[in-house]
PDB file of N, CA and C in Angstrom:
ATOM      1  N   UNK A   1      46.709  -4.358  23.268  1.00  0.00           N
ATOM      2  CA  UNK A   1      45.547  -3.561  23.664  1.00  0.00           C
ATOM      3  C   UNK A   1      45.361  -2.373  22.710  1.00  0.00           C
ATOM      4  N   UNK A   2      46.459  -1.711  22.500  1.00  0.00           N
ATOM      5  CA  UNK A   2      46.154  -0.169  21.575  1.00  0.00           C
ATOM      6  C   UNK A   2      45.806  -1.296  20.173  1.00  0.00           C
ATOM      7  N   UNK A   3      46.401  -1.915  19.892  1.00  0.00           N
ATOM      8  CA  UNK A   3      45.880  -2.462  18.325  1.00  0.00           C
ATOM      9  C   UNK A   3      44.459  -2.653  18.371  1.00  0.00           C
ATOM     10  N   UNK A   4      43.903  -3.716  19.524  1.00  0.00           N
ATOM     11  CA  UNK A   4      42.699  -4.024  19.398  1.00  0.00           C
ATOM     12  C   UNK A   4      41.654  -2.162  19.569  1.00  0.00           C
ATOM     13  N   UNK A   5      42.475  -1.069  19.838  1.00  0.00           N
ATOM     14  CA  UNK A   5      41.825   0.248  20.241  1.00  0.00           C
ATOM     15  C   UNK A   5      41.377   0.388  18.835  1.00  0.00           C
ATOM     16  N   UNK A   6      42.673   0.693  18.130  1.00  0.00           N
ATOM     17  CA  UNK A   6      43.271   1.125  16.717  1.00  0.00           C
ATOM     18  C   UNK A   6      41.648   0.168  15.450  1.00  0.00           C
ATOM     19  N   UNK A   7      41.822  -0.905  15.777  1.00  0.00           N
ATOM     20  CA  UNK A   7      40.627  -1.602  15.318  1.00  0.00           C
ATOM     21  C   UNK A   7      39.576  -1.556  14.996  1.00  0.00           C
ATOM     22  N   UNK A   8      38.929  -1.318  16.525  1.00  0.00           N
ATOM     23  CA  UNK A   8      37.684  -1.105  16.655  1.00  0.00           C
ATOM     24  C   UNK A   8      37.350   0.563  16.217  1.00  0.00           C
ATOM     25  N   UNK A   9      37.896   0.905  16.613  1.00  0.00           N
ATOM     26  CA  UNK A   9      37.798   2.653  16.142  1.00  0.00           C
ATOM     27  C   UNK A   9      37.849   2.471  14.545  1.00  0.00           C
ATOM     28  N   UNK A  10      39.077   2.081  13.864  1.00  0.00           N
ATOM     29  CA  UNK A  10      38.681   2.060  12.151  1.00  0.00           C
ATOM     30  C   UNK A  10      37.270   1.378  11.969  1.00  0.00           C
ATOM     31  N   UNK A  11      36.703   0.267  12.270  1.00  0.00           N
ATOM     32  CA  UNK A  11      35.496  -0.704  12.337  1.00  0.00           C
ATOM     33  C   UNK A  11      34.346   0.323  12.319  1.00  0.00           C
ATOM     34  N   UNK A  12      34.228   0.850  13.689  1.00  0.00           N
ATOM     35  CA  UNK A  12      33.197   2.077  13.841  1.00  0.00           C
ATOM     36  C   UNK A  12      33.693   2.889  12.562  1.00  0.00           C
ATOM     37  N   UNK A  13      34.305   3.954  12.439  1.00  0.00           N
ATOM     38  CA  UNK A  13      34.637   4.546  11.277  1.00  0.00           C
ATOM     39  C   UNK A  13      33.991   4.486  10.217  1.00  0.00           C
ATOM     40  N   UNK A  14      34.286   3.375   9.541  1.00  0.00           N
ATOM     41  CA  UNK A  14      33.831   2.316   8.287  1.00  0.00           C
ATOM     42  C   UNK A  14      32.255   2.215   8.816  1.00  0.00           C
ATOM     43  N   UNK A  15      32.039   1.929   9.417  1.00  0.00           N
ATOM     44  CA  UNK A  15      30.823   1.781   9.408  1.00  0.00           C
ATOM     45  C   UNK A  15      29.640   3.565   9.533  1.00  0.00           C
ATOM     46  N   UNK A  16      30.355   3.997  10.066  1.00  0.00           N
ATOM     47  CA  UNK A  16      29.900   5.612  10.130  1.00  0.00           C
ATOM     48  C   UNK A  16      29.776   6.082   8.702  1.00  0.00           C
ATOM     49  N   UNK A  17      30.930   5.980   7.685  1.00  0.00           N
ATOM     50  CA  UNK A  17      31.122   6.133   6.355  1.00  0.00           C
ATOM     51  C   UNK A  17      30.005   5.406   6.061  1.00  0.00           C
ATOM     52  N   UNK A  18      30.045   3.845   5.318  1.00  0.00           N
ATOM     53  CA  UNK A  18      29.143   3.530   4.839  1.00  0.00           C
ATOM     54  C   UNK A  18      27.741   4.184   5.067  1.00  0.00           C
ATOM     55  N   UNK A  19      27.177   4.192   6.381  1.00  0.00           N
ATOM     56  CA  UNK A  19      25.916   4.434   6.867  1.00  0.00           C
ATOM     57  C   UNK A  19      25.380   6.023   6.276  1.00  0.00           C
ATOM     58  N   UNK A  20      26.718   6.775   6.429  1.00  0.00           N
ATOM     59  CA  UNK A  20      27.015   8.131   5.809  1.00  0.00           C
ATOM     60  C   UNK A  20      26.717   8.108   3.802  1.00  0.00           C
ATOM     61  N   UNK A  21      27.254   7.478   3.633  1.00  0.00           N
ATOM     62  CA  UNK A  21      26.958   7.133   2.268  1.00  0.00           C
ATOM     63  C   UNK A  21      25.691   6.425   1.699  1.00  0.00           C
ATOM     64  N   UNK A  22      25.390   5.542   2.365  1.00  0.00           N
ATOM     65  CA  UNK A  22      23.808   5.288   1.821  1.00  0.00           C
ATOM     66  C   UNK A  22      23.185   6.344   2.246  1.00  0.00           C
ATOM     67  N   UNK A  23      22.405   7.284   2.996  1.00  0.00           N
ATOM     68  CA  UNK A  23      22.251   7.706   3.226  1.00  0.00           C
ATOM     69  C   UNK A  23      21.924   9.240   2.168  1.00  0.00           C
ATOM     70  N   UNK A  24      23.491   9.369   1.633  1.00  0.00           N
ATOM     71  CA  UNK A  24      23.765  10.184   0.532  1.00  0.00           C
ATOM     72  C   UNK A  24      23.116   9.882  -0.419  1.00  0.00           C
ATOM     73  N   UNK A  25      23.373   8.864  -0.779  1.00  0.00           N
ATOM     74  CA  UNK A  25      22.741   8.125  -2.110  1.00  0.00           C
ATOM     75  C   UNK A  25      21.170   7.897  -1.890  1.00  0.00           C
ATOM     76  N   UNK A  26      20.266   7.475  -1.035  1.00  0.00           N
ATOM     77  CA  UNK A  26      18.554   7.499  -1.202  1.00  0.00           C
ATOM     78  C   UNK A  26      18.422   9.180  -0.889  1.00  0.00           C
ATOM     79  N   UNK A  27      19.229  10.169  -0.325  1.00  0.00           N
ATOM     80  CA  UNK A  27      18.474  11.077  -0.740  1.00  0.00           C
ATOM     81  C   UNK A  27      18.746  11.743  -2.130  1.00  0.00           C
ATOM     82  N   UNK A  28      20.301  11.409  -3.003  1.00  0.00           N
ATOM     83  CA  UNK A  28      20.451  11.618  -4.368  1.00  0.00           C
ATOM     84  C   UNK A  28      19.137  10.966  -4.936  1.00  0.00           C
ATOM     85  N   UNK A  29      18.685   9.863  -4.882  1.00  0.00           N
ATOM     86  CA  UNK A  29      17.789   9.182  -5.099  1.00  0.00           C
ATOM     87  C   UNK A  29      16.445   9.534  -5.512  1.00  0.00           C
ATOM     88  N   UNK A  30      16.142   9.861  -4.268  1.00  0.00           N
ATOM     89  CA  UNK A  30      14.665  10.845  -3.618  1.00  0.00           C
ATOM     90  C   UNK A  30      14.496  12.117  -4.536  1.00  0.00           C
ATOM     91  N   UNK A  31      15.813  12.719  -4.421  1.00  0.00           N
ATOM     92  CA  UNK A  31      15.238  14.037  -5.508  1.00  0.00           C
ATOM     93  C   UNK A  31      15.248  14.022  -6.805  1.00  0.00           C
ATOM     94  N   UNK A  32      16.208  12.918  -7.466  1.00  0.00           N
ATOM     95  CA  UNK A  32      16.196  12.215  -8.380  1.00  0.00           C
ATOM     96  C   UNK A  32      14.780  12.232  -8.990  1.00  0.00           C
ATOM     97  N   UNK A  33      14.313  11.465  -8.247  1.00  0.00           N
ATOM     98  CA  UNK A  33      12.571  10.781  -8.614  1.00  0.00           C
ATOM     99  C   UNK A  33      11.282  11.887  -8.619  1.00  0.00           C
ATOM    100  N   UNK A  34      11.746  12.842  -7.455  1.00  0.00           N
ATOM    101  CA  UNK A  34      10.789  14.279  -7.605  1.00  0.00           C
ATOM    102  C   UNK A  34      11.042  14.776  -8.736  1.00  0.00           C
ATOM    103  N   UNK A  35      12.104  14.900  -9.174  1.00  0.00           N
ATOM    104  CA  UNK A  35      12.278  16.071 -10.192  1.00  0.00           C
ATOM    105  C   UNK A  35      12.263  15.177 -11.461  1.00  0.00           C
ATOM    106  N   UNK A  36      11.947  13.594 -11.891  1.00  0.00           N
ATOM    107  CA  UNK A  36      11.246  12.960 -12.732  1.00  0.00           C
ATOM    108  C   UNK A  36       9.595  13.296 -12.583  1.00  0.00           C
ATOM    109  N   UNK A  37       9.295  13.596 -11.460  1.00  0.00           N
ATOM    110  CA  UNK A  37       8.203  13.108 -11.424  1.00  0.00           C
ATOM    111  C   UNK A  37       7.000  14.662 -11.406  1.00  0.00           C
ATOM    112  N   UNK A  38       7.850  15.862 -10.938  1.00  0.00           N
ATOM    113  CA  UNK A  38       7.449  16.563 -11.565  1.00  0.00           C
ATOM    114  C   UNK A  38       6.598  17.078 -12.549  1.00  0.00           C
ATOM    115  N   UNK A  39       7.727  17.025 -13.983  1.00  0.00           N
ATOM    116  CA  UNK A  39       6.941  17.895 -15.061  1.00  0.00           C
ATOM    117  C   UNK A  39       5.910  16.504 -15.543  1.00  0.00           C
ATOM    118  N   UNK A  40       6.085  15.318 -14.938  1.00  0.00           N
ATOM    119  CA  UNK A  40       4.784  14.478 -15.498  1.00  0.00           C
ATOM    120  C   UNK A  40       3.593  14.951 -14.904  1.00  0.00           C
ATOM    121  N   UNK A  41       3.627  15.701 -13.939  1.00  0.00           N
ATOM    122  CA  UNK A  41       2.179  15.698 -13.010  1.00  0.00           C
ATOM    123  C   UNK A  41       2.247  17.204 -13.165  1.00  0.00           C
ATOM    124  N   UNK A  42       2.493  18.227 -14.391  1.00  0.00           N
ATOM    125  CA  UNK A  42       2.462  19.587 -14.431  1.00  0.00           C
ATOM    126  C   UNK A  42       1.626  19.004 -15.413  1.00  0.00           C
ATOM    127  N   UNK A  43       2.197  17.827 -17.030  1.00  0.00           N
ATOM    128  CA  UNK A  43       1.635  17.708 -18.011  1.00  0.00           C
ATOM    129  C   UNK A  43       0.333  17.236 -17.662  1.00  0.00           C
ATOM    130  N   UNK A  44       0.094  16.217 -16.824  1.00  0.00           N
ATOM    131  CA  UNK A  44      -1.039  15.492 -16.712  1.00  0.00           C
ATOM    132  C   UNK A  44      -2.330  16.255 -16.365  1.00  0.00           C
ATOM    133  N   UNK A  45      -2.086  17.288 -15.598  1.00  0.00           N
ATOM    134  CA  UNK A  45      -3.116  18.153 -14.760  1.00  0.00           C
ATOM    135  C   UNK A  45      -3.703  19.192 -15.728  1.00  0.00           C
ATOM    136  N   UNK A  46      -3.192  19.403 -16.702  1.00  0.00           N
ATOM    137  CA  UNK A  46      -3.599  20.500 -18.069  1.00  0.00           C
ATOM    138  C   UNK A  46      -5.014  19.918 -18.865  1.00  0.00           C
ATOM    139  N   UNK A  47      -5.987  20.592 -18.507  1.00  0.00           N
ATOM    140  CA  UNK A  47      -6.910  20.447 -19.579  1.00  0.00           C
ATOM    141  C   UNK A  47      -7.023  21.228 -20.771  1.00  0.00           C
ATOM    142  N   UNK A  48      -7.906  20.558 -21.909  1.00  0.00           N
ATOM    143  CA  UNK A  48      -7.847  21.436 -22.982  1.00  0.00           C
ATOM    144  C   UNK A  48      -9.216  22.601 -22.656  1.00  0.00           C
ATOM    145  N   UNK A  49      -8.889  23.694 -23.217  1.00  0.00           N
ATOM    146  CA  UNK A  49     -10.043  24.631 -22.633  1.00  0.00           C
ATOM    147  C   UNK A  49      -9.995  25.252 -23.868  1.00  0.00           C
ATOM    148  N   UNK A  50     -11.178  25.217 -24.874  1.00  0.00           N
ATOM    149  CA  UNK A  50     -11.747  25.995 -25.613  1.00  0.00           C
ATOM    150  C   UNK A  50     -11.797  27.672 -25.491  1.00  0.00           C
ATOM    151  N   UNK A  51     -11.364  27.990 -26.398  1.00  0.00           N
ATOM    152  CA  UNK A  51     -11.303  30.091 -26.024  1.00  0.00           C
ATOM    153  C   UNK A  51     -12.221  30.673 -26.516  1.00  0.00           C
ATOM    154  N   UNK A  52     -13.309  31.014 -25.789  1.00  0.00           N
ATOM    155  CA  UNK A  52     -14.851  31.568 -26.152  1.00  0.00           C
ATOM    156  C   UNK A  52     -14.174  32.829 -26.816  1.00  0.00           C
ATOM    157  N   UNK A  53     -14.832  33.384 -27.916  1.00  0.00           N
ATOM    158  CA  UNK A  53     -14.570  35.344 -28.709  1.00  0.00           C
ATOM    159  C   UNK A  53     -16.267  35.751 -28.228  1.00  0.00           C
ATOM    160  N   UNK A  54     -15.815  36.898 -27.472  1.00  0.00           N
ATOM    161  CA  UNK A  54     -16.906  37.654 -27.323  1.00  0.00           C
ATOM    162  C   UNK A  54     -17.470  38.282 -28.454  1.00  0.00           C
TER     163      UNK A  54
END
């Protein structure tokens, strides 16, 4: 009986970890991709603007 306790408790565990770890990783991910995606959409939004001399 305690083995089958001992078991299931590591099982859950392991599975808490994993779930814990992906988790980690799409939001490493996520900011990953913002902060690619960023300075493309700072460059893109720039027009050229001619400088009138009074």
């Amino acid at each position: 009986m305690l083995i089958a306790v001992l078991a299931s408790t590591m099982t859950v565990a392991t599975l808490m970890a994993t779930a814990f770890g992906l988790y980690e990783e799409i939001r490493l991910s996520r900011a990953r991709a913002e902060t690619d995606r960023l300075p493309a959409l700072g460059t893109a939004r720039r027009f050229a603007v001619k400088r009138r001399d009074r």
